[in-house]
Amino acid sequence: MEDNKNPLTEEETVTETAEAAETAETAEEAAEATCAEPAEEAAAEGDSAEDKEEKVCRGEKKKLKKAEAEIAELKRALSEKDGALAELNDKYVRLCAEYDNFRRRSAKEREGIYADAVCDALTDILPVLDNLERAAQYNTADTAETNMGKGLELTLKSFAETLAKLGVAEIEAEGKPFDPNVHNAVMHVEDESAGENQVVEVFMKGYAKGDKVLRHSMVKVAN
């Protein structure tokens, strides 16, 4: 009986040993697989991080290029606006200068028109003064005391005062050297008692308003 049991025991032992070996191999494979999975996962995770970093870098570069392009476009637009502003400012300055010149020219023209109108009016009334002075020449001592004589003297005096207020003055002629700018020589005589080109007689008085001659003096010039 003991001999029969021993072989069975040996077979069971071999079987158990084989099963144990298989179990050990399986556990070992499982352990290796378990260890390999984290390594593979770690490698995959490492690649993923690098890829992500590269993608981020590419995205940042694209954003940077886009920002640079936008800045360049803004600079170009700003340069165009500056040019347009400079052109408008130049036009504004020119317009102001033209308007200022126009204003001054218009004011000068108005002053000139007013002065010419005043001179024309004064020139037209000078013959009235001439007639009054001629009438006064015939005013004798007897007639000067009459109402007409006194009225004539007052009229002449008022006339002279009004002309003075308007800036009109008689041009000096008699005894003065002949000046073609203010004198009009209508007669020439030889007179040893007078100087050369001296006005010896006035036929009609001349008048001036400032620098403008209203009427030249009609005179006789000697020598």
mmCIF file with all atom_site columns, N, CA and C in Angstrom, residues 46-62:
data_model
loop_
_atom_site.group_PDB
_atom_site.id
_atom_site.type_symbol
_atom_site.label_atom_id
_atom_site.label_alt_id
_atom_site.label_comp_id
_atom_site.label_asym_id
_atom_site.label_entity_id
_atom_site.label_seq_id
_atom_site.pdbx_PDB_ins_code
_atom_site.Cartn_x
_atom_site.Cartn_y
_atom_site.Cartn_z
_atom_site.occupancy
_atom_site.B_iso_or_equiv
_atom_site.pdbx_formal_charge
_atom_site.auth_seq_id
_atom_site.auth_comp_id
_atom_site.auth_asym_id
_atom_site.auth_atom_id
_atom_site.pdbx_PDB_model_num
ATOM 1  N N  . GLY A 1 46 ? 4.819 62.032 -22.007 1.00 0.00 ? 46 GLY A N  1
ATOM 2  C CA . GLY A 1 46 ? 5.946 62.890 -22.351 1.00 0.00 ? 46 GLY A CA 1
ATOM 3  C C  . GLY A 1 46 ? 5.827 63.421 -23.769 1.00 0.00 ? 46 GLY A C  1
ATOM 4  N N  . ASP A 1 47 ? 5.506 62.572 -24.680 1.00 0.00 ? 47 ASP A N  1
ATOM 5  C CA . ASP A 1 47 ? 5.313 63.020 -26.055 1.00 0.00 ? 47 ASP A CA 1
ATOM 6  C C  . ASP A 1 47 ? 4.175 64.023 -26.154 1.00 0.00 ? 47 ASP A C  1
ATOM 7  N N  . SER A 1 48 ? 3.122 63.762 -25.406 1.00 0.00 ? 48 SER A N  1
ATOM 8  C CA . SER A 1 48 ? 1.977 64.653 -25.450 1.00 0.00 ? 48 SER A CA 1
ATOM 9  C C  . SER A 1 48 ? 2.345 66.048 -24.927 1.00 0.00 ? 48 SER A C  1
ATOM 10 N N  . ALA A 1 49 ? 3.128 66.142 -23.875 1.00 0.00 ? 49 ALA A N  1
ATOM 11 C CA . ALA A 1 49 ? 3.547 67.432 -23.321 1.00 0.00 ? 49 ALA A CA 1
ATOM 12 C C  . ALA A 1 49 ? 4.399 68.197 -24.317 1.00 0.00 ? 49 ALA A C  1
ATOM 13 N N  . GLU A 1 50 ? 5.344 67.474 -24.963 1.00 0.00 ? 50 GLU A N  1
ATOM 14 C CA . GLU A 1 50 ? 6.174 68.134 -25.969 1.00 0.00 ? 50 GLU A CA 1
ATOM 15 C C  . GLU A 1 50 ? 5.334 68.637 -27.137 1.00 0.00 ? 50 GLU A C  1
ATOM 16 N N  . ASP A 1 51 ? 4.390 67.751 -27.562 1.00 0.00 ? 51 ASP A N  1
ATOM 17 C CA . ASP A 1 51 ? 3.513 68.174 -28.658 1.00 0.00 ? 51 ASP A CA 1
ATOM 18 C C  . ASP A 1 51 ? 2.699 69.393 -28.260 1.00 0.00 ? 51 ASP A C  1
ATOM 19 N N  . LYS A 1 52 ? 2.196 69.341 -27.037 1.00 0.00 ? 52 LYS A N  1
ATOM 20 C CA . LYS A 1 52 ? 1.407 70.481 -26.572 1.00 0.00 ? 52 LYS A CA 1
ATOM 21 C C  . LYS A 1 52 ? 2.249 71.748 -26.531 1.00 0.00 ? 52 LYS A C  1
ATOM 22 N N  . GLU A 1 53 ? 3.473 71.648 -26.026 1.00 0.00 ? 53 GLU A N  1
ATOM 23 C CA . GLU A 1 53 ? 4.347 72.813 -25.948 1.00 0.00 ? 53 GLU A CA 1
ATOM 24 C C  . GLU A 1 53 ? 4.655 73.351 -27.338 1.00 0.00 ? 53 GLU A C  1
ATOM 25 N N  . GLU A 1 54 ? 4.898 72.429 -28.268 1.00 0.00 ? 54 GLU A N  1
ATOM 26 C CA . GLU A 1 54 ? 5.173 72.845 -29.645 1.00 0.00 ? 54 GLU A CA 1
ATOM 27 C C  . GLU A 1 54 ? 3.952 73.525 -30.256 1.00 0.00 ? 54 GLU A C  1
ATOM 28 N N  . LYS A 1 55 ? 2.778 72.931 -29.994 1.00 0.00 ? 55 LYS A N  1
ATOM 29 C CA . LYS A 1 55 ? 1.550 73.549 -30.504 1.00 0.00 ? 55 LYS A CA 1
ATOM 30 C C  . LYS A 1 55 ? 1.355 74.948 -29.915 1.00 0.00 ? 55 LYS A C  1
ATOM 31 N N  . VAL A 1 56 ? 1.630 75.062 -28.613 1.00 0.00 ? 56 VAL A N  1
ATOM 32 C CA . VAL A 1 56 ? 1.496 76.379 -27.961 1.00 0.00 ? 56 VAL A CA 1
ATOM 33 C C  . VAL A 1 56 ? 2.460 77.376 -28.581 1.00 0.00 ? 56 VAL A C  1
ATOM 34 N N  . CYS A 1 57 ? 3.693 76.952 -28.831 1.00 0.00 ? 57 CYS A N  1
ATOM 35 C CA . CYS A 1 57 ? 4.685 77.834 -29.452 1.00 0.00 ? 57 CYS A CA 1
ATOM 36 C C  . CYS A 1 57 ? 4.242 78.272 -30.842 1.00 0.00 ? 57 CYS A C  1
ATOM 37 N N  . ARG A 1 58 ? 3.729 77.297 -31.601 1.00 0.00 ? 58 ARG A N  1
ATOM 38 C CA . ARG A 1 58 ? 3.244 77.648 -32.934 1.00 0.00 ? 58 ARG A CA 1
ATOM 39 C C  . ARG A 1 58 ? 2.083 78.640 -32.852 1.00 0.00 ? 58 ARG A C  1
ATOM 40 N N  . GLY A 1 59 ? 1.181 78.418 -31.907 1.00 0.00 ? 59 GLY A N  1
ATOM 41 C CA . GLY A 1 59 ? 0.054 79.337 -31.728 1.00 0.00 ? 59 GLY A CA 1
ATOM 42 C C  . GLY A 1 59 ? 0.503 80.728 -31.323 1.00 0.00 ? 59 GLY A C  1
ATOM 43 N N  . GLU A 1 60 ? 1.498 80.798 -30.414 1.00 0.00 ? 60 GLU A N  1
ATOM 44 C CA . GLU A 1 60 ? 2.010 82.095 -29.988 1.00 0.00 ? 60 GLU A CA 1
ATOM 45 C C  . GLU A 1 60 ? 2.689 82.824 -31.137 1.00 0.00 ? 60 GLU A C  1
ATOM 46 N N  . LYS A 1 61 ? 3.445 82.055 -31.946 1.00 0.00 ? 61 LYS A N  1
ATOM 47 C CA . LYS A 1 61 ? 4.104 82.664 -33.098 1.00 0.00 ? 61 LYS A CA 1
ATOM 48 C C  . LYS A 1 61 ? 3.079 83.218 -34.078 1.00 0.00 ? 61 LYS A C  1
ATOM 49 N N  . LYS A 1 62 ? 2.009 82.455 -34.305 1.00 0.00 ? 62 LYS A N  1
ATOM 50 C CA . LYS A 1 62 ? 0.956 82.942 -35.199 1.00 0.00 ? 62 LYS A CA 1
ATOM 51 C C  . LYS A 1 62 ? 0.317 84.214 -34.656 1.00 0.00 ? 62 LYS A C  1
#
